[in-house]
PDB file of N, CA and C in Angstrom:
ATOM      1  N   SER A  16       8.097  36.305  -7.022  1.00  0.00           N
ATOM      2  CA  SER A  16       8.963  35.142  -7.094  1.00  0.00           C
ATOM      3  C   SER A  16       8.119  33.879  -7.345  1.00  0.00           C
ATOM      4  N   PRO A  17       8.643  32.927  -8.093  1.00  0.00           N
ATOM      5  CA  PRO A  17       7.861  31.737  -8.448  1.00  0.00           C
ATOM      6  C   PRO A  17       7.393  30.921  -7.237  1.00  0.00           C
ATOM      7  N   ILE A  18       8.235  30.741  -6.233  1.00  0.00           N
ATOM      8  CA  ILE A  18       7.839  29.937  -5.066  1.00  0.00           C
ATOM      9  C   ILE A  18       6.746  30.659  -4.288  1.00  0.00           C
ATOM     10  N   ALA A  19       6.966  31.929  -3.980  1.00  0.00           N
ATOM     11  CA  ALA A  19       5.963  32.696  -3.230  1.00  0.00           C
ATOM     12  C   ALA A  19       4.643  32.747  -3.996  1.00  0.00           C
ATOM     13  N   GLU A  20       4.698  32.911  -5.300  1.00  0.00           N
ATOM     14  CA  GLU A  20       3.476  32.946  -6.109  1.00  0.00           C
ATOM     15  C   GLU A  20       2.769  31.590  -6.082  1.00  0.00           C
ATOM     16  N   THR A  21       3.526  30.513  -6.148  1.00  0.00           N
ATOM     17  CA  THR A  21       2.931  29.173  -6.084  1.00  0.00           C
ATOM     18  C   THR A  21       2.197  28.981  -4.765  1.00  0.00           C
ATOM     19  N   PHE A  22       2.806  29.407  -3.663  1.00  0.00           N
ATOM     20  CA  PHE A  22       2.145  29.267  -2.362  1.00  0.00           C
ATOM     21  C   PHE A  22       0.937  30.199  -2.234  1.00  0.00           C
ATOM     22  N   ARG A  23       0.981  31.354  -2.888  1.00  0.00           N
ATOM     23  CA  ARG A  23      -0.178  32.244  -2.883  1.00  0.00           C
ATOM     24  C   ARG A  23      -1.352  31.584  -3.595  1.00  0.00           C
ATOM     25  N   VAL A  24      -1.078  30.942  -4.717  1.00  0.00           N
ATOM     26  CA  VAL A  24      -2.121  30.236  -5.467  1.00  0.00           C
ATOM     27  C   VAL A  24      -2.655  29.059  -4.643  1.00  0.00           C
ATOM     28  N   ILE A  25      -1.751  28.313  -4.012  1.00  0.00           N
ATOM     29  CA  ILE A  25      -2.164  27.183  -3.164  1.00  0.00           C
ATOM     30  C   ILE A  25      -3.091  27.679  -2.062  1.00  0.00           C
ATOM     31  N   GLN A  26      -2.708  28.774  -1.404  1.00  0.00           N
ATOM     32  CA  GLN A  26      -3.524  29.344  -0.322  1.00  0.00           C
ATOM     33  C   GLN A  26      -4.935  29.661  -0.826  1.00  0.00           C
ATOM     34  N   GLY A  27      -5.024  30.213  -2.004  1.00  0.00           N
ATOM     35  CA  GLY A  27      -6.321  30.565  -2.564  1.00  0.00           C
ATOM     36  C   GLY A  27      -7.150  29.367  -2.997  1.00  0.00           C
ATOM     37  N   ALA A  28      -6.492  28.230  -3.227  1.00  0.00           N
ATOM     38  CA  ALA A  28      -7.189  27.043  -3.718  1.00  0.00           C
ATOM     39  C   ALA A  28      -7.649  26.109  -2.606  1.00  0.00           C
ATOM     40  N   MET A  29      -7.316  26.411  -1.381  1.00  0.00           N
ATOM     41  CA  MET A  29      -7.648  25.509  -0.277  1.00  0.00           C
ATOM     42  C   MET A  29      -9.110  25.667   0.120  1.00  0.00           C
ATOM     43  N   SER A  30      -9.915  24.729  -0.315  1.00  0.00           N
ATOM     44  CA  SER A  30     -11.335  24.768   0.044  1.00  0.00           C
ATOM     45  C   SER A  30     -11.540  24.124   1.410  1.00  0.00           C
ATOM     46  N   GLU A  31     -12.633  24.492   2.039  1.00  0.00           N
ATOM     47  CA  GLU A  31     -12.967  23.911   3.335  1.00  0.00           C
ATOM     48  C   GLU A  31     -13.129  22.394   3.221  1.00  0.00           C
ATOM     49  N   GLU A  32     -13.754  21.957   2.135  1.00  0.00           N
ATOM     50  CA  GLU A  32     -13.961  20.521   1.938  1.00  0.00           C
ATOM     51  C   GLU A  32     -12.638  19.783   1.768  1.00  0.00           C
ATOM     52  N   TYR A  33     -11.717  20.363   0.997  1.00  0.00           N
ATOM     53  CA  TYR A  33     -10.424  19.710   0.793  1.00  0.00           C
ATOM     54  C   TYR A  33      -9.672  19.592   2.112  1.00  0.00           C
ATOM     55  N   VAL A  34      -9.743  20.642   2.937  1.00  0.00           N
ATOM     56  CA  VAL A  34      -9.095  20.600   4.246  1.00  0.00           C
ATOM     57  C   VAL A  34      -9.737  19.509   5.100  1.00  0.00           C
ATOM     58  N   ARG A  35     -11.058  19.442   5.099  1.00  0.00           N
ATOM     59  CA  ARG A  35     -11.778  18.457   5.907  1.00  0.00           C
ATOM     60  C   ARG A  35     -11.420  17.027   5.482  1.00  0.00           C
ATOM     61  N   THR A  36     -11.265  16.787   4.196  1.00  0.00           N
ATOM     62  CA  THR A  36     -10.984  15.432   3.734  1.00  0.00           C
ATOM     63  C   THR A  36      -9.501  15.073   3.783  1.00  0.00           C
ATOM     64  N   THR A  37      -8.615  16.056   3.760  1.00  0.00           N
ATOM     65  CA  THR A  37      -7.181  15.770   3.762  1.00  0.00           C
ATOM     66  C   THR A  37      -6.617  15.656   5.173  1.00  0.00           C
ATOM     67  N   GLN A  38      -6.856  16.658   5.993  1.00  0.00           N
ATOM     68  CA  GLN A  38      -6.389  16.673   7.376  1.00  0.00           C
ATOM     69  C   GLN A  38      -4.902  16.353   7.496  1.00  0.00           C
ATOM     70  N   GLY A  39      -4.084  17.123   6.786  1.00  0.00           N
ATOM     71  CA  GLY A  39      -2.645  16.909   6.837  1.00  0.00           C
ATOM     72  C   GLY A  39      -1.877  18.211   6.761  1.00  0.00           C
ATOM     73  N   VAL A  40      -0.664  18.180   7.285  1.00  0.00           N
ATOM     74  CA  VAL A  40       0.239  19.327   7.215  1.00  0.00           C
ATOM     75  C   VAL A  40       1.503  18.864   6.493  1.00  0.00           C
ATOM     76  N   TYR A  41       1.845  19.587   5.437  1.00  0.00           N
ATOM     77  CA  TYR A  41       3.011  19.281   4.615  1.00  0.00           C
ATOM     78  C   TYR A  41       4.095  20.322   4.848  1.00  0.00           C
ATOM     79  N   GLN A  42       5.305  19.871   5.031  1.00  0.00           N
ATOM     80  CA  GLN A  42       6.447  20.778   5.152  1.00  0.00           C
ATOM     81  C   GLN A  42       7.394  20.463   4.007  1.00  0.00           C
ATOM     82  N   PHE A  43       7.860  21.497   3.327  1.00  0.00           N
ATOM     83  CA  PHE A  43       8.767  21.338   2.203  1.00  0.00           C
ATOM     84  C   PHE A  43      10.100  21.979   2.540  1.00  0.00           C
ATOM     85  N   GLU A  44      11.162  21.206   2.414  1.00  0.00           N
ATOM     86  CA  GLU A  44      12.519  21.719   2.574  1.00  0.00           C
ATOM     87  C   GLU A  44      13.061  21.898   1.160  1.00  0.00           C
ATOM     88  N   LEU A  45      13.045  23.156   0.702  1.00  0.00           N
ATOM     89  CA  LEU A  45      13.414  23.451  -0.681  1.00  0.00           C
ATOM     90  C   LEU A  45      14.854  23.921  -0.771  1.00  0.00           C
ATOM     91  N   SER A  46      15.549  23.433  -1.789  1.00  0.00           N
ATOM     92  CA  SER A  46      16.912  23.866  -2.044  1.00  0.00           C
ATOM     93  C   SER A  46      16.921  24.749  -3.287  1.00  0.00           C
ATOM     94  N   GLY A  47      17.988  25.508  -3.463  1.00  0.00           N
ATOM     95  CA  GLY A  47      18.106  26.362  -4.636  1.00  0.00           C
ATOM     96  C   GLY A  47      17.508  27.733  -4.396  1.00  0.00           C
ATOM     97  N   ASP A  48      17.156  28.428  -5.496  1.00  0.00           N
ATOM     98  CA  ASP A  48      16.575  29.767  -5.404  1.00  0.00           C
ATOM     99  C   ASP A  48      15.319  29.730  -4.544  1.00  0.00           C
ATOM    100  N   GLU A  49      15.207  30.677  -3.647  1.00  0.00           N
ATOM    101  CA  GLU A  49      14.068  30.782  -2.732  1.00  0.00           C
ATOM    102  C   GLU A  49      13.919  29.535  -1.864  1.00  0.00           C
ATOM    103  N   GLY A  50      15.015  28.856  -1.635  1.00  0.00           N
ATOM    104  CA  GLY A  50      14.982  27.669  -0.805  1.00  0.00           C
ATOM    105  C   GLY A  50      14.624  28.012   0.632  1.00  0.00           C
ATOM    106  N   GLY A  51      14.497  26.993   1.429  1.00  0.00           N
ATOM    107  CA  GLY A  51      14.144  27.161   2.822  1.00  0.00           C
ATOM    108  C   GLY A  51      12.954  26.294   3.164  1.00  0.00           C
ATOM    109  N   THR A  52      12.368  26.560   4.299  1.00  0.00           N
ATOM    110  CA  THR A  52      11.224  25.782   4.776  1.00  0.00           C
ATOM    111  C   THR A  52       9.934  26.484   4.394  1.00  0.00           C
ATOM    112  N   TRP A  53       9.040  25.752   3.758  1.00  0.00           N
ATOM    113  CA  TRP A  53       7.716  26.225   3.357  1.00  0.00           C
ATOM    114  C   TRP A  53       6.705  25.182   3.809  1.00  0.00           C
ATOM    115  N   TYR A  54       5.431  25.545   3.872  1.00  0.00           N
ATOM    116  CA  TYR A  54       4.441  24.575   4.350  1.00  0.00           C
ATOM    117  C   TYR A  54       3.062  24.792   3.729  1.00  0.00           C
ATOM    118  N   ILE A  55       2.258  23.734   3.826  1.00  0.00           N
ATOM    119  CA  ILE A  55       0.834  23.777   3.491  1.00  0.00           C
ATOM    120  C   ILE A  55       0.103  23.131   4.661  1.00  0.00           C
ATOM    121  N   ASP A  56      -0.778  23.889   5.296  1.00  0.00           N
ATOM    122  CA  ASP A  56      -1.539  23.396   6.448  1.00  0.00           C
ATOM    123  C   ASP A  56      -2.966  23.105   6.024  1.00  0.00           C
ATOM    124  N   LEU A  57      -3.264  21.831   5.868  1.00  0.00           N
ATOM    125  CA  LEU A  57      -4.610  21.385   5.505  1.00  0.00           C
ATOM    126  C   LEU A  57      -5.224  20.629   6.680  1.00  0.00           C
ATOM    127  N   LYS A  58      -4.898  21.096   7.892  1.00  0.00           N
ATOM    128  CA  LYS A  58      -5.368  20.410   9.084  1.00  0.00           C
ATOM    129  C   LYS A  58      -6.056  21.357  10.065  1.00  0.00           C
ATOM    130  N   THR A  59      -5.478  22.516  10.289  1.00  0.00           N
ATOM    131  CA  THR A  59      -6.027  23.432  11.291  1.00  0.00           C
ATOM    132  C   THR A  59      -7.007  24.405  10.636  1.00  0.00           C
ATOM    133  N   GLU A  60      -7.757  25.106  11.462  1.00  0.00           N
ATOM    134  CA  GLU A  60      -8.744  26.064  10.943  1.00  0.00           C
ATOM    135  C   GLU A  60      -8.122  27.166  10.110  1.00  0.00           C
ATOM    136  N   SER A  61      -6.856  27.478  10.366  1.00  0.00           N
ATOM    137  CA  SER A  61      -6.211  28.586   9.648  1.00  0.00           C
ATOM    138  C   SER A  61      -6.036  28.312   8.159  1.00  0.00           C
ATOM    139  N   ARG A  62      -5.976  27.024   7.767  1.00  0.00           N
ATOM    140  CA  ARG A  62      -5.801  26.667   6.349  1.00  0.00           C
ATOM    141  C   ARG A  62      -4.775  27.578   5.687  1.00  0.00           C
ATOM    142  N   SER A  63      -3.556  27.520   6.156  1.00  0.00           N
ATOM    143  CA  SER A  63      -2.554  28.443   5.657  1.00  0.00           C
ATOM    144  C   SER A  63      -1.477  27.735   4.845  1.00  0.00           C
ATOM    145  N   ALA A  64      -0.720  28.541   4.111  1.00  0.00           N
ATOM    146  CA  ALA A  64       0.405  28.049   3.332  1.00  0.00           C
ATOM    147  C   ALA A  64       1.393  29.195   3.211  1.00  0.00           C
ATOM    148  N   GLY A  65       2.683  28.872   3.232  1.00  0.00           N
ATOM    149  CA  GLY A  65       3.656  29.931   3.072  1.00  0.00           C
ATOM    150  C   GLY A  65       5.037  29.569   3.565  1.00  0.00           C
ATOM    151  N   PHE A  66       5.832  30.604   3.791  1.00  0.00           N
ATOM    152  CA  PHE A  66       7.223  30.451   4.181  1.00  0.00           C
ATOM    153  C   PHE A  66       7.330  30.214   5.681  1.00  0.00           C
ATOM    154  N   GLY A  67       8.248  29.354   6.063  1.00  0.00           N
ATOM    155  CA  GLY A  67       8.507  29.094   7.470  1.00  0.00           C
ATOM    156  C   GLY A  67       7.978  27.739   7.894  1.00  0.00           C
ATOM    157  N   LYS A  68       8.100  27.484   9.175  1.00  0.00           N
ATOM    158  CA  LYS A  68       7.598  26.221   9.732  1.00  0.00           C
ATOM    159  C   LYS A  68       6.080  26.286   9.846  1.00  0.00           C
ATOM    160  N   PRO A  69       5.404  25.150   9.702  1.00  0.00           N
ATOM    161  CA  PRO A  69       3.944  25.132   9.856  1.00  0.00           C
ATOM    162  C   PRO A  69       3.549  25.435  11.297  1.00  0.00           C
ATOM    163  N   PRO A  70       2.297  25.869  11.505  1.00  0.00           N
ATOM    164  CA  PRO A  70       1.839  26.219  12.851  1.00  0.00           C
ATOM    165  C   PRO A  70       1.743  25.015  13.786  1.00  0.00           C
ATOM    166  N   VAL A  71       1.672  23.818  13.239  1.00  0.00           N
ATOM    167  CA  VAL A  71       1.676  22.584  14.026  1.00  0.00           C
ATOM    168  C   VAL A  71       2.691  21.637  13.385  1.00  0.00           C
ATOM    169  N   THR A  72       3.029  20.580  14.078  1.00  0.00           N
ATOM    170  CA  THR A  72       4.001  19.622  13.562  1.00  0.00           C
ATOM    171  C   THR A  72       3.518  19.030  12.238  1.00  0.00           C
ATOM    172  N   ALA A  73       4.414  18.995  11.267  1.00  0.00           N
ATOM    173  CA  ALA A  73       4.082  18.464   9.944  1.00  0.00           C
ATOM    174  C   ALA A  73       3.872  16.953  10.003  1.00  0.00           C
ATOM    175  N   ASP A  74       2.897  16.490   9.237  1.00  0.00           N
ATOM    176  CA  ASP A  74       2.652  15.056   9.097  1.00  0.00           C
ATOM    177  C   ASP A  74       3.627  14.449   8.095  1.00  0.00           C
ATOM    178  N   VAL A  75       3.988  15.243   7.096  1.00  0.00           N
ATOM    179  CA  VAL A  75       4.876  14.799   6.031  1.00  0.00           C
ATOM    180  C   VAL A  75       5.891  15.904   5.767  1.00  0.00           C
ATOM    181  N   VAL A  76       7.168  15.535   5.698  1.00  0.00           N
ATOM    182  CA  VAL A  76       8.227  16.485   5.357  1.00  0.00           C
ATOM    183  C   VAL A  76       8.877  15.983   4.076  1.00  0.00           C
ATOM    184  N   MET A  77       8.952  16.862   3.071  1.00  0.00           N
ATOM    185  CA  MET A  77       9.514  16.497   1.776  1.00  0.00           C
ATOM    186  C   MET A  77      10.670  17.430   1.434  1.00  0.00           C
ATOM    187  N   SER A  78      11.689  16.875   0.806  1.00  0.00           N
ATOM    188  CA  SER A  78      12.819  17.670   0.343  1.00  0.00           C
ATOM    189  C   SER A  78      12.875  17.616  -1.176  1.00  0.00           C
ATOM    190  N   MET A  79      13.074  18.773  -1.781  1.00  0.00           N
ATOM    191  CA  MET A  79      13.199  18.847  -3.235  1.00  0.00           C
ATOM    192  C   MET A  79      13.786  20.200  -3.609  1.00  0.00           C
ATOM    193  N   SER A  80      14.143  20.346  -4.860  1.00  0.00           N
ATOM    194  CA  SER A  80      14.635  21.638  -5.322  1.00  0.00           C
ATOM    195  C   SER A  80      13.444  22.578  -5.524  1.00  0.00           C
ATOM    196  N   SER A  81      13.696  23.863  -5.389  1.00  0.00           N
ATOM    197  CA  SER A  81      12.623  24.840  -5.597  1.00  0.00           C
ATOM    198  C   SER A  81      12.117  24.772  -7.039  1.00  0.00           C
ATOM    199  N   THR A  82      12.993  24.482  -7.977  1.00  0.00           N
ATOM    200  CA  THR A  82      12.593  24.355  -9.382  1.00  0.00           C
ATOM    201  C   THR A  82      11.609  23.202  -9.564  1.00  0.00           C
ATOM    202  N   ASP A  83      11.919  22.042  -8.962  1.00  0.00           N
ATOM    203  CA  ASP A  83      11.020  20.894  -9.073  1.00  0.00           C
ATOM    204  C   ASP A  83       9.699  21.160  -8.366  1.00  0.00           C
ATOM    205  N   PHE A  84       9.722  21.907  -7.259  1.00  0.00           N
ATOM    206  CA  PHE A  84       8.488  22.230  -6.552  1.00  0.00           C
ATOM    207  C   PHE A  84       7.544  23.018  -7.466  1.00  0.00           C
ATOM    208  N   VAL A  85       8.066  24.036  -8.119  1.00  0.00           N
ATOM    209  CA  VAL A  85       7.239  24.850  -9.022  1.00  0.00           C
ATOM    210  C   VAL A  85       6.729  23.987 -10.175  1.00  0.00           C
ATOM    211  N   LYS A  86       7.592  23.147 -10.743  1.00  0.00           N
ATOM    212  CA  LYS A  86       7.174  22.267 -11.838  1.00  0.00           C
ATOM    213  C   LYS A  86       6.077  21.317 -11.379  1.00  0.00           C
ATOM    214  N   MET A  87       6.200  20.800 -10.150  1.00  0.00           N
ATOM    215  CA  MET A  87       5.212  19.868  -9.626  1.00  0.00           C
ATOM    216  C   MET A  87       3.838  20.519  -9.555  1.00  0.00           C
ATOM    217  N   PHE A  88       3.787  21.770  -9.125  1.00  0.00           N
ATOM    218  CA  PHE A  88       2.508  22.450  -8.975  1.00  0.00           C
ATOM    219  C   PHE A  88       2.016  23.108 -10.256  1.00  0.00           C
ATOM    220  N   THR A  89       2.833  23.110 -11.305  1.00  0.00           N
ATOM    221  CA  THR A  89       2.353  23.612 -12.592  1.00  0.00           C
ATOM    222  C   THR A  89       2.138  22.456 -13.562  1.00  0.00           C
ATOM    223  N   ASP A  90       2.085  21.225 -13.019  1.00  0.00           N
ATOM    224  CA  ASP A  90       1.772  20.019 -13.776  1.00  0.00           C
ATOM    225  C   ASP A  90       2.830  19.658 -14.801  1.00  0.00           C
ATOM    226  N   ASN A  91       4.047  20.126 -14.612  1.00  0.00           N
ATOM    227  CA  ASN A  91       5.117  19.745 -15.520  1.00  0.00           C
ATOM    228  C   ASN A  91       5.966  18.609 -14.978  1.00  0.00           C
ATOM    229  N   LEU A  92       5.630  18.138 -13.779  1.00  0.00           N
ATOM    230  CA  LEU A  92       6.399  17.075 -13.164  1.00  0.00           C
ATOM    231  C   LEU A  92       5.473  16.304 -12.239  1.00  0.00           C
ATOM    232  N   LYS A  93       5.503  15.014 -12.313  1.00  0.00           N
ATOM    233  CA  LYS A  93       4.651  14.209 -11.444  1.00  0.00           C
ATOM    234  C   LYS A  93       5.203  14.246 -10.015  1.00  0.00           C
ATOM    235  N   PRO A  94       4.325  14.378  -9.018  1.00  0.00           N
ATOM    236  CA  PRO A  94       4.778  14.547  -7.644  1.00  0.00           C
ATOM    237  C   PRO A  94       5.584  13.393  -7.076  1.00  0.00           C
ATOM    238  N   VAL A  95       5.415  12.185  -7.585  1.00  0.00           N
ATOM    239  CA  VAL A  95       6.167  11.081  -7.019  1.00  0.00           C
ATOM    240  C   VAL A  95       7.630  11.085  -7.457  1.00  0.00           C
ATOM    241  N   LEU A  96       7.969  11.871  -8.447  1.00  0.00           N
ATOM    242  CA  LEU A  96       9.332  11.871  -8.952  1.00  0.00           C
ATOM    243  C   LEU A  96      10.302  12.803  -8.228  1.00  0.00           C
ATOM    244  N   PRO A  97       9.934  14.046  -7.903  1.00  0.00           N
ATOM    245  CA  PRO A  97      10.961  15.012  -7.543  1.00  0.00           C
ATOM    246  C   PRO A  97      11.350  15.112  -6.075  1.00  0.00           C
ATOM    247  N   PHE A  98      10.664  14.436  -5.183  1.00  0.00           N
ATOM    248  CA  PHE A  98      10.980  14.705  -3.789  1.00  0.00           C
ATOM    249  C   PHE A  98      11.410  13.461  -3.025  1.00  0.00           C
ATOM    250  N   ARG A  99      12.093  13.729  -1.941  1.00  0.00           N
ATOM    251  CA  ARG A  99      12.456  12.687  -1.006  1.00  0.00           C
ATOM    252  C   ARG A  99      11.643  12.929   0.252  1.00  0.00           C
ATOM    253  N   ILE A 100      10.950  11.937   0.713  1.00  0.00           N
ATOM    254  CA  ILE A 100      10.155  12.081   1.929  1.00  0.00           C
ATOM    255  C   ILE A 100      11.085  11.915   3.116  1.00  0.00           C
ATOM    256  N   GLU A 101      11.148  12.950   3.933  1.00  0.00           N
ATOM    257  CA  GLU A 101      12.036  12.967   5.083  1.00  0.00           C
ATOM    258  C   GLU A 101      11.380  12.360   6.313  1.00  0.00           C
ATOM    259  N   LYS A 102      10.096  12.596   6.483  1.00  0.00           N
ATOM    260  CA  LYS A 102       9.424  12.142   7.699  1.00  0.00           C
ATOM    261  C   LYS A 102       8.016  11.709   7.372  1.00  0.00           C
ATOM    262  N   VAL A 103       7.725  10.485   7.659  1.00  0.00           N
ATOM    263  CA  VAL A 103       6.364   9.980   7.600  1.00  0.00           C
ATOM    264  C   VAL A 103       6.270   9.021   8.779  1.00  0.00           C
ATOM    265  N   SER A 104       5.406   9.340   9.735  1.00  0.00           N
ATOM    266  CA  SER A 104       5.400   8.559  10.969  1.00  0.00           C
ATOM    267  C   SER A 104       4.596   7.269  10.886  1.00  0.00           C
ATOM    268  N   ASN A 105       3.684   7.173   9.936  1.00  0.00           N
ATOM    269  CA  ASN A 105       2.904   5.940   9.824  1.00  0.00           C
ATOM    270  C   ASN A 105       2.321   5.803   8.427  1.00  0.00           C
ATOM    271  N   LYS A 106       1.619   4.697   8.185  1.00  0.00           N
ATOM    272  CA  LYS A 106       1.054   4.455   6.852  1.00  0.00           C
ATOM    273  C   LYS A 106       0.057   5.528   6.442  1.00  0.00           C
ATOM    274  N   ASP A 107      -0.713   6.047   7.404  1.00  0.00           N
ATOM    275  CA  ASP A 107      -1.675   7.101   7.078  1.00  0.00           C
ATOM    276  C   ASP A 107      -0.964   8.345   6.560  1.00  0.00           C
ATOM    277  N   ASP A 108       0.205   8.652   7.120  1.00  0.00           N
ATOM    278  CA  ASP A 108       0.958   9.814   6.647  1.00  0.00           C
ATOM    279  C   ASP A 108       1.510   9.581   5.246  1.00  0.00           C
ATOM    280  N   MET A 109       1.825   8.334   4.898  1.00  0.00           N
ATOM    281  CA  MET A 109       2.266   8.043   3.533  1.00  0.00           C
ATOM    282  C   MET A 109       1.107   8.283   2.573  1.00  0.00           C
ATOM    283  N   VAL A 110      -0.108   7.944   2.977  1.00  0.00           N
ATOM    284  CA  VAL A 110      -1.284   8.223   2.164  1.00  0.00           C
ATOM    285  C   VAL A 110      -1.414   9.736   1.981  1.00  0.00           C
ATOM    286  N   LEU A 111      -1.153  10.507   3.034  1.00  0.00           N
ATOM    287  CA  LEU A 111      -1.180  11.969   2.934  1.00  0.00           C
ATOM    288  C   LEU A 111      -0.172  12.463   1.916  1.00  0.00           C
ATOM    289  N   ALA A 112       1.024  11.885   1.924  1.00  0.00           N
ATOM    290  CA  ALA A 112       2.060  12.298   0.969  1.00  0.00           C
ATOM    291  C   ALA A 112       1.580  12.084  -0.454  1.00  0.00           C
ATOM    292  N   VAL A 113       0.981  10.950  -0.703  1.00  0.00           N
ATOM    293  CA  VAL A 113       0.491  10.636  -2.044  1.00  0.00           C
ATOM    294  C   VAL A 113      -0.745  11.465  -2.389  1.00  0.00           C
ATOM    295  N   SER A 114      -1.566  11.795  -1.389  1.00  0.00           N
ATOM    296  CA  SER A 114      -2.787  12.554  -1.662  1.00  0.00           C
ATOM    297  C   SER A 114      -2.519  13.993  -2.075  1.00  0.00           C
ATOM    298  N   LEU A 115      -1.289  14.452  -1.891  1.00  0.00           N
ATOM    299  CA  LEU A 115      -0.940  15.794  -2.360  1.00  0.00           C
ATOM    300  C   LEU A 115      -1.210  15.936  -3.848  1.00  0.00           C
ATOM    301  N   GLU A 116      -1.110  14.830  -4.573  1.00  0.00           N
ATOM    302  CA  GLU A 116      -1.352  14.850  -6.014  1.00  0.00           C
ATOM    303  C   GLU A 116      -2.767  15.338  -6.327  1.00  0.00           C
ATOM    304  N   LYS A 117      -3.739  15.064  -5.446  1.00  0.00           N
ATOM    305  CA  LYS A 117      -5.103  15.523  -5.685  1.00  0.00           C
ATOM    306  C   LYS A 117      -5.172  17.040  -5.746  1.00  0.00           C
ATOM    307  N   MET A 118      -4.368  17.700  -4.918  1.00  0.00           N
ATOM    308  CA  MET A 118      -4.374  19.166  -4.904  1.00  0.00           C
ATOM    309  C   MET A 118      -3.827  19.710  -6.205  1.00  0.00           C
ATOM    310  N   LEU A 119      -2.887  18.985  -6.802  1.00  0.00           N
ATOM    311  CA  LEU A 119      -2.259  19.463  -8.017  1.00  0.00           C
ATOM    312  C   LEU A 119      -3.257  19.497  -9.150  1.00  0.00           C
TER     313      LEU A 119
END
C-alpha cells in the first residue's frame, strides 16, 4: 500500500544525526484510503515510524488526505500546502512542523 510503503521508506531514511538535530515527534491524521493515525518519531531512541499513535506525545499533529501525504513525500506537493496543523504547543514546535520539509 502507498502509505505503508512511504512510512517504510521514511523508517529506513532516519539517520541518527537527523534524529539528534530534529528531536520531534510528528503525528499524522490521514483521511481517505489507508487513513487513520500514523507517526514519525524523531525524538526517542527507537526512531520509529508507522501506523498508530506515537510512543510518546506528538510535538506536532497534522491532518491531511492520504493522497496528499504520499504526494508530499514523493516531492509532488510542497509540505506547507496540504496539511492543517492540529496541535503545536509553542513556537519551537512550529519550527518542527516546518523542518519536516528537510526530511523530504
